[in-house]
Amino acid sequence: MDKESVPTTEDSGLKPLAGDNPIKDKEHDALERAEVAENFAQQVLELDATEGATVGIFGQWGSGKTSFVNLACNEFRDFGVPVLKFNPWLFGGAEELVRRFFGELSSRMGMKDELKGIGDAFGKYGSALNNLATAAAAILGFPQISPLMEALTKVSTDLLQPESIGSLQNKVEDSLRQYFNQNDKPIIVVLDDVDRLSTPEIREVFKLVRLTANFPYLIYIVCCDRLRIEKALDEDDRGLSGSDYLEKIVQFPFNLPEVPRHLLLNELNSAIEISLSEIDYGKFHQDDWRDISEEIVRPLIRNMRDVRRYAMTIRETVRGLKGQVALEDVLALESVRVFCPNVFRQLPGAVESLTVTSRATDRFRDSLSPLDSSLHRWLKTKLDNLKTAEADPVKKEVTNALIGRLFPVGFQLLQPDSENSSGYVNDNKGEHLRERRVAHENILRLYLERVVSPDLMDLHDAEQALGLMTDRDELDRFIQTLEKSRWHTVLRNLITLSDQLNSDHAWPGIVTFLNLWPDMPEEPAGSGTSTYTRITIRQLTRLLLETLEPGSDVEMMVRRILPEVNSPSSRLLLITLTPENTGDPAATFFPDEVDQEMKKEFLKQINSTSPEEIAEWHDLYPVLEFAKKHSNLLNQSFEIPDSPKLTFALILSVRVRHASGVLGRRAVKESVGLDLNRLVDLYGCKRSLYRNICNLKRDFEELRSWIENKISFHEANEFLNNVDSFLSEE
């Protein structure tokens, strides 16, 4: 199936899917059986039916027996041959089958003037047989006396009538001969869906056929799965073979021809296209689909019923997933869900093994047996359970192909040397997530659970942001609609989409992201003042600049961006950004003279700003560290102003988070500390820092309302005490 061949329109309506219903005419004969059915009908009419005949149409479930017999019946009718259909599956219970069989035939014959006499004779004959069978069952079963007496009275009355069962049978035969002499045509009785009955009901139907099969010019056509019928007719305790019994009843067996494979596959492709038309199915990888289709989907499709079941199933699943899982993976997994249910039931328990994620380690510990300490063995066991879930050889091959084509990391785990590999890492995890492949744990869980994980929500929002990145206002407006707690992960997902960035995204993207940074919750990255948030903003800015031609284009873009950036920390990040993988840690995006000029301009802005304003700056420590380190560019030294507000702001800017835990426990305790050695470096010595801390303590109460806009006053006091303790150390 080519993506281009799947129709996509603006219409909201979906094309109707063909249900699992048999065809009724050759205009809908996709399997090209009309000619075979016509030949079959002609052969049936050429049979010697002077003492009746029974024809069997044999084929597996779903092979199209009913469609075939419908085509044949059209041919019978064209020759003027009456066709009576009886579906025993509609009537439950062996006793009801006896009664309804003759009742239905009598009723259907009665609707045709030329068959009315035969119908009356059939009705009386069937009624007499039914009463006799009821009485016999009552006698053999010793029921309550009242029903027994009623049955005996009824049958004795019938037997005492001038017309006995034998005479009624003769009347039926005479009526049939008379009809044939007048019309030169037999009567066709079609028994369909016999193989759907229970074993006692199957036996009862064939007893009825055997009982009436020698009526002249009455031809039975029985449609069924031969193996199912033979099994039902077996009587092992009496040494009777169902196969032999069936051969005595069915004189003319006809095996339904196999469906040509190319026609079945054409119908499969057509059904998929119709099923998915006008549905947004998201990503589709044509090259991968060719292998998946050939190795996973097609081997499981045996007949038209399979095609229709599959088409109806994929429509609802694909529509429900709303394009969030790659189509070729959905089509593969849906075929397994429908035709290999035992394998599908094992999938949820094998997610970690198929995708090899970090969660596998925790699951392994939870499931650990004292006799099994190998994570590799634990992971591999889940895959072995998957591979042995189905006994059928074809389904086994499909399961192997499923793992190999959809889950490359899981497939690698099954290789003989996999236990010696270093670690369990999905190297293409980011690509799998971006391409919506089920090789990523979250995508597979989305398919299995239909619940969108936070990671997928972030990726979805990142894709929306990417679509808006040529319009700064629209991009900013969209991100502002998201919760701030999600900003960082959405931007990180934009990095995974970096291959889709281009030069049109540079100015709107960089300005927007640098201006977002001061309002973003910081994600700590360990000790020091650097954070994952800062790292993400830096990496995303670099990627956007790298979409431009090196040299003057980058310089012009940065000069255009700087006036639009509100935060000094963001401007500092931009002008100190270095290209990736240059091998030179001092390399910049600009020539030396431009680099020096930009840094001088930035230093002048710092020097011209009051200490109280500087105290409000975001990510303050790196800004003042830069000012002190590069003050020689202005041929003057830089001293930290003696301002209580600025001193406290610097204390907050050197906060670090620490995580600790107990061996063998998953609980993690987080604490916040201060990297005060950085402050000493910034102030030049402990004495200078001590002097500024004393001034802060003097004005601490007066600054209370200002401090409480940043952190709690209690926490602020703790920080101040920590500084005191640090300064009192020798």
XYZ file of C-alpha atoms in Angstrom:
730
model
C 0.000 0.000 0.000
C 1.447 3.312 -1.079
C 0.663 6.344 1.008
C -0.190 8.198 -2.178
C -2.839 5.616 -2.981
C -4.758 6.236 0.228
C -7.376 8.926 -0.467
C -7.429 11.940 1.824
C -10.216 14.469 1.453
C -11.761 17.282 3.373
C -14.989 15.324 3.738
C -15.863 14.092 7.214
C -17.719 10.975 6.067
C -15.967 7.625 5.906
C -16.347 5.180 3.053
C -18.523 2.220 4.077
C -16.657 -1.018 4.650
C -17.898 -4.306 3.261
C -19.260 -6.353 6.136
C -18.658 -10.058 6.594
C -21.635 -10.859 4.371
C -21.728 -13.281 1.446
C -22.116 -11.859 -2.043
C -25.348 -12.477 -3.924
C -24.414 -11.849 -7.558
C -21.411 -12.062 -9.843
C -21.044 -8.255 -10.040
C -19.453 -8.467 -6.583
C -17.373 -11.548 -7.354
C -13.903 -10.264 -6.431
C -12.506 -13.812 -6.257
C -13.528 -14.697 -9.832
C -15.593 -17.723 -8.828
C -18.725 -16.964 -10.862
C -17.722 -19.163 -13.767
C -16.790 -22.042 -11.445
C -20.156 -21.688 -9.680
C -22.017 -21.758 -12.991
C -20.195 -24.930 -14.056
C -20.910 -26.468 -10.655
C -24.636 -25.694 -10.975
C -24.787 -27.266 -14.424
C -23.046 -30.411 -13.148
C -25.550 -30.686 -10.289
C -28.458 -30.480 -12.725
C -26.893 -33.259 -14.781
C -26.895 -35.668 -11.816
C -29.183 -38.681 -11.851
C -31.640 -37.680 -9.118
C -34.282 -40.356 -9.664
C -33.598 -41.553 -6.117
C -32.445 -38.197 -4.788
C -28.912 -36.895 -4.363
C -26.749 -35.159 -1.803
C -23.963 -32.775 -2.833
C -21.394 -31.422 -0.395
C -19.641 -28.067 -0.818
C -16.605 -28.340 1.422
C -14.386 -25.474 2.532
C -12.884 -23.993 5.685
C -14.664 -21.335 7.703
C -14.487 -18.010 5.934
C -13.571 -19.536 2.575
C -16.700 -18.158 0.875
C -18.983 -21.231 0.767
C -22.174 -19.186 1.124
C -21.084 -16.717 -1.563
C -20.289 -19.612 -3.866
C -23.628 -21.336 -3.314
C -25.426 -18.004 -3.872
C -23.779 -17.742 -7.289
C -24.755 -21.338 -8.045
C -28.350 -20.717 -6.938
C -28.588 -17.823 -9.401
C -27.710 -20.306 -12.114
C -30.326 -22.791 -10.838
C -32.982 -20.095 -10.952
C -31.947 -19.104 -14.477
C -32.800 -22.683 -15.457
C -36.143 -22.401 -13.630
C -35.100 -24.821 -10.878
C -36.755 -24.091 -7.492
C -34.262 -23.502 -4.680
C -35.246 -23.869 -1.022
C -32.757 -22.666 1.604
C -32.683 -23.906 5.179
C -30.174 -22.542 7.705
C -30.188 -24.890 10.710
C -27.980 -22.470 12.652
C -31.007 -20.229 13.175
C -32.781 -22.903 15.228
C -31.331 -24.247 18.459
C -31.747 -27.751 19.845
C -31.973 -31.107 18.109
C -35.752 -31.503 18.646
C -36.499 -28.048 17.198
C -34.368 -28.873 14.158
C -36.556 -31.865 13.302
C -39.745 -29.854 13.594
C -38.475 -26.735 11.853
C -36.779 -28.619 9.031
C -40.007 -30.067 7.680
C -41.978 -26.991 8.687
C -39.673 -24.667 6.764
C -39.600 -26.860 3.668
C -43.373 -27.216 3.746
C -43.839 -23.472 4.209
C -41.423 -22.513 1.423
C -42.931 -25.009 -0.981
C -46.391 -23.706 -0.115
C -45.380 -20.255 -1.368
C -44.906 -21.637 -4.868
C -48.085 -22.810 -6.603
C -46.343 -25.615 -8.447
C -44.885 -26.954 -5.153
C -47.918 -26.537 -2.899
C -48.953 -30.203 -3.098
C -45.426 -31.352 -2.283
C -45.345 -28.920 0.611
C -48.528 -30.295 2.136
C -47.222 -33.838 1.856
C -43.884 -32.832 3.431
C -45.681 -31.090 6.294
C -47.782 -34.114 7.201
C -44.843 -36.456 6.877
C -42.654 -34.254 9.072
C -45.362 -33.866 11.702
C -45.792 -37.614 11.965
C -42.028 -38.143 12.282
C -41.765 -35.445 14.925
C -44.551 -36.933 17.042
C -43.015 -40.369 16.815
C -39.587 -39.028 17.828
C -41.116 -37.165 20.783
C -42.889 -40.264 22.001
C -39.792 -42.409 21.664
C -37.711 -39.882 23.584
C -40.334 -39.774 26.325
C -40.493 -43.553 26.638
C -36.708 -43.946 26.750
C -36.313 -41.175 29.260
C -39.111 -42.180 31.683
C -40.417 -38.651 32.179
C -43.382 -37.589 34.226
C -46.494 -39.541 33.335
C -48.556 -36.629 31.994
C -46.266 -35.600 29.082
C -45.699 -39.281 28.312
C -49.395 -40.022 27.993
C -49.958 -36.960 25.825
C -47.207 -38.023 23.437
C -48.422 -41.633 23.262
C -51.990 -40.524 22.651
C -50.855 -38.204 19.853
C -48.717 -40.789 18.057
C -51.254 -43.597 18.475
C -53.919 -41.353 16.983
C -51.704 -40.637 13.987
C -50.805 -44.277 13.500
C -54.446 -45.328 13.621
C -55.305 -42.868 10.878
C -55.743 -44.239 7.359
C -52.460 -42.529 6.416
C -49.507 -44.082 8.240
C -45.927 -42.752 8.067
C -45.256 -45.151 5.232
C -48.216 -43.927 3.245
C -47.237 -40.306 3.909
C -43.757 -41.043 2.595
C -45.253 -42.574 -0.526
C -47.344 -39.444 -1.039
C -44.226 -37.268 -0.843
C -42.462 -39.445 -3.401
C -45.461 -39.473 -5.724
C -45.758 -35.671 -5.512
C -42.075 -35.260 -6.379
C -42.298 -37.620 -9.381
C -45.399 -35.880 -10.625
C -43.690 -32.498 -10.338
C -40.639 -33.718 -12.254
C -42.746 -35.303 -14.996
C -44.523 -31.977 -15.480
C -41.488 -29.664 -15.221
C -38.471 -31.858 -15.962
C -36.606 -30.139 -13.111
C -35.453 -31.324 -9.696
C -35.868 -29.362 -6.453
C -32.727 -27.984 -4.782
C -32.567 -27.808 -0.959
C -29.574 -25.862 0.391
C -28.395 -26.516 3.951
C -25.850 -23.846 4.937
C -23.799 -23.126 8.065
C -24.119 -26.730 9.243
C -20.593 -26.580 10.686
C -21.642 -23.815 13.104
C -23.945 -26.194 15.005
C -23.110 -28.134 18.119
C -22.087 -31.768 17.721
C -25.553 -33.198 18.657
C -27.216 -30.746 16.261
C -24.832 -31.665 13.406
C -25.674 -35.335 13.900
C -29.388 -34.558 13.883
C -29.164 -32.608 10.631
C -27.349 -35.435 8.865
C -29.884 -37.944 10.171
C -32.590 -35.809 8.572
C -30.662 -35.638 5.306
C -30.124 -39.388 5.335
C -33.792 -39.972 6.133
C -35.011 -37.921 3.180
C -32.063 -38.114 0.773
C -33.665 -40.895 -1.317
C -36.747 -38.853 -2.139
C -36.816 -38.694 -5.948
C -35.648 -35.534 -7.695
C -34.757 -33.843 -4.388
C -31.144 -32.671 -4.389
C -29.544 -31.543 -1.123
C -26.571 -29.173 -1.220
C -24.809 -29.186 2.152
C -22.240 -26.408 2.758
C -19.780 -27.112 5.575
C -16.217 -27.500 6.798
C -15.518 -31.163 6.157
C -13.106 -31.655 9.059
C -15.560 -30.129 11.525
C -18.392 -32.390 10.320
C -16.268 -35.545 10.325
C -15.163 -34.823 13.879
C -18.782 -34.337 14.973
C -19.888 -37.590 13.311
C -17.076 -39.659 14.831
C -18.238 -42.316 17.303
C -15.003 -43.680 18.717
C -16.763 -45.793 21.329
C -18.546 -47.682 18.564
C -15.590 -47.675 16.181
C -17.462 -45.557 13.629
C -15.541 -43.068 11.490
C -17.088 -39.694 10.775
C -15.342 -39.670 7.412
C -16.937 -42.972 6.380
C -20.333 -41.849 7.657
C -20.127 -38.605 5.660
C -19.165 -40.455 2.488
C -22.301 -42.611 2.745
C -24.514 -39.522 2.947
C -22.754 -37.182 0.504
C -22.516 -38.904 -2.866
C -21.055 -35.936 -4.751
C -18.398 -33.977 -2.813
C -17.161 -30.658 -4.205
C -14.124 -28.945 -2.680
C -14.277 -25.174 -2.924
C -11.315 -23.962 -5.023
C -8.556 -22.111 -3.219
C -8.643 -18.341 -3.544
C -5.842 -17.194 -5.897
C -3.273 -15.540 -3.683
C -2.881 -12.491 -5.904
C -6.635 -11.818 -5.838
C -6.760 -12.121 -2.058
C -3.854 -9.708 -1.664
C -5.468 -7.265 -4.076
C -8.604 -7.368 -1.956
C -6.503 -6.858 1.175
C -4.785 -3.774 -0.236
C -8.082 -2.372 -1.462
C -9.755 -2.998 1.899
C -6.933 -1.233 3.761
C -7.130 1.798 1.491
C -10.909 2.056 1.811
C -10.723 1.503 5.566
C -8.197 4.324 6.069
C -9.578 6.778 3.532
C -10.336 10.186 5.032
C -8.621 9.241 8.319
C -5.548 11.141 9.521
C -3.254 8.198 10.184
C -0.077 10.210 10.863
C 3.370 8.950 9.922
C 3.755 6.161 7.394
C 7.093 4.664 6.356
C 6.557 3.059 2.961
C 9.875 1.165 2.833
C 9.247 -0.481 6.202
C 5.650 -1.299 5.271
C 6.748 -3.443 2.319
C 8.612 -5.825 4.634
C 6.001 -5.680 7.394
C 3.189 -6.418 4.963
C 4.994 -9.344 3.365
C 6.243 -10.975 6.584
C 3.579 -10.148 9.191
C 0.204 -9.163 7.733
C -0.152 -11.177 4.521
C 0.719 -14.625 5.965
C -2.191 -14.263 8.415
C -4.800 -13.455 5.751
C -6.285 -16.736 4.487
C -9.671 -15.771 3.061
C -12.094 -12.918 2.423
C -13.537 -13.168 5.903
C -10.066 -12.436 7.277
C -9.771 -9.450 4.920
C -13.057 -7.987 6.131
C -12.388 -8.608 9.819
C -8.984 -6.973 9.489
C -10.289 -3.954 7.569
C -13.006 -3.236 10.111
C -10.562 -3.618 13.005
C -7.856 -1.305 11.683
C -10.312 1.496 10.902
C -11.424 1.877 14.519
C -7.921 1.471 15.933
C -6.245 3.926 13.558
C -9.000 6.476 14.025
C -8.744 6.144 17.817
C -4.972 6.606 17.842
C -5.283 9.892 15.898
C -1.994 9.535 14.062
C 0.114 9.174 17.216
C 1.532 5.760 16.261
C 3.224 5.048 12.923
C 0.698 3.441 10.599
C 2.845 0.496 9.486
C 3.354 -0.529 13.128
C -0.372 -0.282 13.847
C -1.208 -2.418 10.814
C 1.275 -5.072 11.926
C 0.096 -5.172 15.537
C -3.564 -5.205 14.539
C -3.019 -8.285 12.386
C -1.463 -10.002 15.399
C -4.299 -8.838 17.650
C -6.941 -10.296 15.335
C -5.258 -13.495 14.155
C -2.667 -14.313 16.861
C -4.536 -13.471 20.088
C -2.234 -15.593 22.254
C 0.775 -13.560 21.132
C -1.072 -10.300 21.610
C -1.981 -11.235 25.194
C 1.742 -11.571 25.951
C 2.683 -8.130 24.588
C 1.945 -6.008 27.704
C 4.246 -8.179 29.791
C 7.024 -7.981 27.206
C 7.174 -4.184 26.734
C 10.489 -3.776 28.582
C 12.071 -6.657 26.693
C 10.891 -5.405 23.313
C 12.007 -1.815 23.882
C 14.773 -2.394 26.485
C 14.168 0.639 28.687
C 15.571 1.767 32.003
C 12.296 0.736 33.647
C 13.231 -2.858 32.943
C 15.765 -2.764 35.780
C 13.120 -1.872 38.361
C 10.677 -4.453 36.991
C 13.450 -7.034 37.054
C 14.138 -6.351 40.732
C 10.453 -6.594 41.578
C 10.160 -9.955 39.795
C 13.530 -11.318 40.870
C 13.634 -14.949 41.894
C 16.394 -16.235 44.217
C 17.220 -18.756 41.481
C 17.468 -16.178 38.688
C 19.759 -13.193 39.138
C 20.347 -12.379 35.467
C 18.647 -9.317 34.030
C 19.456 -10.621 30.552
C 17.712 -13.916 31.323
C 14.720 -12.086 32.766
C 14.341 -9.934 29.669
C 14.834 -12.851 27.305
C 12.231 -14.977 29.117
C 9.561 -12.409 28.263
C 10.470 -12.670 24.580
C 10.528 -16.471 24.707
C 6.995 -16.408 26.132
C 5.998 -14.253 23.184
C 7.593 -16.577 20.627
C 5.970 -19.735 22.021
C 2.480 -18.278 22.546
C 1.158 -19.746 19.278
C 1.679 -23.367 18.216
C 0.844 -22.846 14.540
C 4.095 -22.719 12.469
C 2.900 -19.797 10.340
C 2.014 -17.771 13.420
C 5.386 -18.594 14.949
C 7.110 -17.199 11.872
C 4.929 -14.093 12.039
C 5.857 -13.586 15.702
C 9.565 -13.783 14.854
C 9.058 -11.282 12.050
C 7.098 -9.008 14.383
C 10.004 -8.826 16.820
C 12.587 -8.454 14.070
C 10.792 -5.734 12.079
C 9.152 -3.666 14.821
C 11.474 -4.114 17.809
C 15.123 -4.092 16.684
C 16.485 -3.806 20.230
C 14.348 -6.713 21.424
C 15.457 -8.711 18.385
C 19.095 -7.999 19.247
C 18.428 -9.339 22.742
C 17.554 -12.723 21.223
C 20.864 -13.080 19.388
C 23.308 -15.698 20.750
C 25.957 -13.146 21.772
C 23.546 -10.618 23.284
C 24.361 -11.590 26.888
C 27.900 -10.340 26.378
C 26.795 -6.946 25.073
C 27.453 -3.909 27.227
C 24.279 -2.702 28.888
C 20.753 -2.473 27.577
C 20.350 0.806 25.768
C 18.019 1.777 22.928
C 20.419 3.948 20.919
C 17.655 5.098 18.551
C 15.180 5.940 21.285
C 14.842 9.588 20.221
C 14.290 8.659 16.584
C 11.695 6.027 17.508
C 9.812 8.594 19.573
C 9.958 11.238 16.844
C 8.823 8.794 14.167
C 6.105 7.347 16.436
C 7.488 3.814 16.204
C 6.444 1.200 18.753
C 10.123 0.389 19.328
C 9.857 3.256 21.850
C 8.247 2.207 25.123
C 5.854 5.150 25.333
C 4.577 4.619 21.781
C 4.029 0.902 22.379
C 2.206 1.615 25.642
C 0.063 4.208 23.877
C -0.982 1.587 21.348
C -1.664 -1.047 24.029
C -3.284 1.205 26.628
C -4.689 4.060 24.494
C -3.416 6.475 27.159
C -1.173 9.336 26.064
C 1.887 9.549 28.318
C 3.307 12.925 29.407
C 6.324 12.319 27.136
C 4.065 11.960 24.110
C 2.081 15.046 25.075
C 5.332 17.006 25.211
C 6.397 15.688 21.811
C 3.003 16.538 20.334
C 3.240 20.090 21.687
C 6.811 20.375 20.399
C 5.571 19.478 16.925
C 2.896 22.158 17.193
C 5.515 24.684 18.301
C 7.675 23.700 15.329
C 4.759 24.382 13.007
C 4.411 27.911 14.455
C 8.106 28.772 14.575
C 8.055 31.093 11.593
C 5.721 33.458 13.494
C 7.145 34.795 16.753
C 3.824 36.044 18.146
C 1.981 32.814 17.363
C 4.811 30.722 18.781
C 4.919 32.719 22.000
C 1.133 32.692 22.305
C 1.033 28.903 21.941
C 3.760 28.244 24.515
C 2.097 30.601 26.977
C -1.000 28.370 26.822
C 1.053 25.473 28.209
C 1.779 24.983 31.882
C 5.179 26.425 32.778
C 6.181 23.123 34.316
C 6.073 21.610 30.808
C 8.036 24.283 28.957
C 11.404 22.640 29.473
C 10.354 19.158 28.273
C 8.565 20.626 25.252
C 11.756 22.492 24.266
C 13.827 19.359 24.815
C 11.536 17.563 22.384
C 12.131 20.335 19.875
C 15.768 19.292 19.968
C 14.734 15.765 18.912
C 13.029 17.407 15.920
C 16.160 19.375 15.013
C 16.382 17.830 11.547
C 13.241 19.813 10.677
C 14.629 23.197 11.753
C 15.525 25.720 9.059
C 16.740 29.321 8.760
C 13.192 30.709 8.816
C 12.899 29.443 12.375
C 16.035 31.161 13.693
C 14.864 34.660 14.587
C 11.359 33.831 15.940
C 12.619 30.756 17.759
C 15.711 32.212 19.431
C 13.968 35.395 20.580
C 11.018 33.454 21.967
C 13.051 30.827 23.791
C 15.593 33.240 25.280
C 12.755 35.401 26.599
C 10.997 32.365 28.051
C 14.026 31.219 29.984
C 13.774 33.584 32.995
C 10.207 32.371 33.663
C 10.952 28.685 33.230
C 11.192 26.431 36.303
C 14.795 25.326 36.551
C 15.625 21.636 36.203
C 18.743 21.026 38.340
C 21.644 19.207 36.704
C 23.702 18.452 39.800
C 26.203 20.587 41.648
C 27.077 24.088 40.490
C 24.921 26.780 38.972
C 24.338 25.080 35.626
C 20.899 23.518 35.102
C 19.323 21.261 32.528
C 17.117 24.185 31.596
C 20.121 26.328 30.772
C 21.690 23.454 28.821
C 18.489 22.983 26.793
C 18.145 26.698 25.955
C 21.793 26.804 24.956
C 21.563 23.705 22.749
C 18.357 24.822 21.044
C 19.802 28.298 20.339
C 22.931 26.712 18.866
C 20.873 24.438 16.611
C 18.888 27.395 15.299
C 22.014 29.446 14.605
C 23.518 26.492 12.763
C 20.656 26.611 10.254
C 22.236 29.873 8.972
C 25.210 30.265 6.702
C 28.350 30.649 8.869
C 29.883 34.121 9.109
C 27.985 37.286 8.289
C 24.526 35.637 8.328
C 25.012 34.501 11.917
C 26.426 37.892 12.953
C 23.525 39.787 11.382
C 21.013 37.456 13.016
C 22.558 37.827 16.477
C 22.678 41.637 16.140
C 19.014 41.547 15.140
C 18.096 39.303 18.066
C 19.987 41.024 20.920
C 17.715 44.125 21.171
C 14.680 41.829 21.361
C 16.032 39.772 24.270
C 14.888 41.067 27.654
C 17.097 39.206 30.130
C 20.855 39.915 30.522
C 21.444 36.216 31.274
C 19.798 35.317 27.951
C 21.860 37.934 26.085
C 24.992 36.570 27.742
C 24.127 33.033 26.651
C 23.718 34.242 23.062
C 26.961 36.179 22.762
C 29.046 33.488 24.456
C 27.572 30.615 22.486
C 30.154 28.358 20.848
C 29.739 26.072 17.836
C 29.559 22.380 18.580
C 32.333 19.883 17.840
C 34.932 22.443 16.755
C 37.690 21.025 18.942
C 38.461 24.581 20.123
C 36.853 25.524 23.471
C 37.461 29.232 22.739
C 35.755 29.129 19.332
C 32.750 31.425 18.764
C 30.248 32.021 15.997
C 31.883 35.406 15.232
C 35.231 36.810 14.171
C 37.415 37.972 17.089
C 36.730 41.667 16.579
C 32.962 41.109 16.492
C 33.161 38.853 19.523
C 35.092 41.488 21.481
C 32.706 44.232 20.411
C 29.615 42.344 21.579
C 31.177 41.517 24.927
C 32.176 45.160 25.479
C 28.636 46.314 24.774
C 27.319 43.802 27.268
C 29.779 44.902 29.956
C 28.761 48.528 29.466
C 25.113 47.575 30.049
C 26.067 45.914 33.334
C 28.133 48.858 34.506
C 25.340 51.291 33.705
C 22.756 49.354 35.745
C 22.066 50.031 39.428
C 22.747 47.260 41.976
C 19.019 47.108 42.857
C 18.132 46.457 39.215
C 20.884 43.864 38.868
C 19.458 42.082 41.931
C 16.317 41.327 39.890
C 18.204 39.690 37.048
C 17.686 36.032 36.228
C 20.612 33.567 36.578
C 22.649 36.297 38.197
C 25.883 34.547 39.167
C 27.077 33.713 35.574
C 26.381 37.335 34.513
C 28.495 38.893 37.270
C 31.152 36.196 36.919
C 31.425 37.150 33.243
C 31.631 40.865 34.137
C 34.494 40.266 36.541
C 36.364 37.869 34.249
C 36.201 40.155 31.176
C 36.467 43.567 32.866
C 39.857 44.053 31.225
C 38.034 44.569 27.915
C 37.009 47.981 29.293
C 40.399 48.565 30.912
C 38.863 48.723 34.381
C 38.325 46.388 37.293
C 34.887 45.150 38.316
C 33.860 45.052 41.952
C 30.595 43.581 43.233
C 28.502 46.509 44.525
C 27.827 46.581 48.249
C 24.041 46.190 48.093
C 22.052 43.990 50.547
C 19.538 43.120 47.830
C 22.289 42.189 45.383
C 24.076 40.137 48.057
C 20.956 38.118 48.790
C 20.206 37.664 45.063
C 23.718 36.259 44.597
C 23.173 33.831 47.488
C 20.058 32.528 45.731
C 21.928 32.220 42.436
C 24.428 29.719 43.873
C 21.814 27.328 45.210
C 22.424 23.680 44.370
C 20.205 20.662 44.851
C 21.462 17.403 46.320
C 19.773 14.003 46.057
C 20.504 11.171 48.466
C 19.091 7.730 49.166
C 19.563 4.556 51.138
C 21.108 1.529 49.455
C 18.386 -0.928 48.491
C 15.621 1.678 48.791
C 14.025 3.598 45.908
C 13.066 6.600 48.006
C 15.192 9.659 47.224
C 15.587 12.632 49.509
C 16.308 16.031 48.000
C 17.925 18.961 49.773
C 18.999 22.452 48.749
C 22.443 23.797 49.592
C 24.705 26.719 48.647
C 27.924 26.596 46.625
C 29.506 29.386 48.676
C 33.009 28.896 47.278
C 31.716 30.498 44.085
C 30.687 33.569 46.048
C 34.148 33.776 47.585
C 35.679 33.646 44.111
C 33.295 36.321 42.905
C 33.958 38.679 45.841
C 37.672 37.954 45.775
C 38.000 36.780 49.372
C 36.015 35.743 52.429
C 36.589 39.113 54.067
C 34.881 40.982 51.268
C 31.988 38.486 51.269
C 31.728 38.756 55.070
C 31.441 42.535 54.883
C 28.552 42.315 52.410
C 26.841 39.615 54.486
C 26.997 41.840 57.571
C 25.268 44.643 55.670
C 22.626 42.160 54.480
C 21.957 40.959 58.051
C 21.588 44.552 59.194
C 18.843 45.239 56.619
C 17.379 41.737 56.599
C 14.086 42.557 58.330
C 13.556 45.630 56.180
C 13.940 43.468 53.070
C 11.443 40.886 54.339
C 8.614 41.657 51.878
C 11.070 41.761 48.967
C 12.627 38.428 50.044
C 9.252 36.736 50.496
C 8.461 37.419 46.852
C 11.297 35.003 46.061
C 11.363 32.361 48.833
C 9.943 31.885 52.310
C 11.496 34.050 55.007
C 12.227 30.929 57.071
C 14.253 29.415 54.216
C 16.021 32.745 53.696
C 17.086 32.703 57.361
C 18.450 29.187 56.971
C 20.521 30.281 53.970
C 21.892 33.219 55.908
C 22.821 30.925 58.813
C 24.600 28.602 56.363
C 26.650 31.529 55.084
C 27.513 32.530 58.658
C 28.663 28.992 59.440
C 30.727 28.886 56.271
C 32.422 32.219 56.995
C 33.195 31.239 60.593
C 35.180 28.215 59.418
C 38.941 28.562 59.427
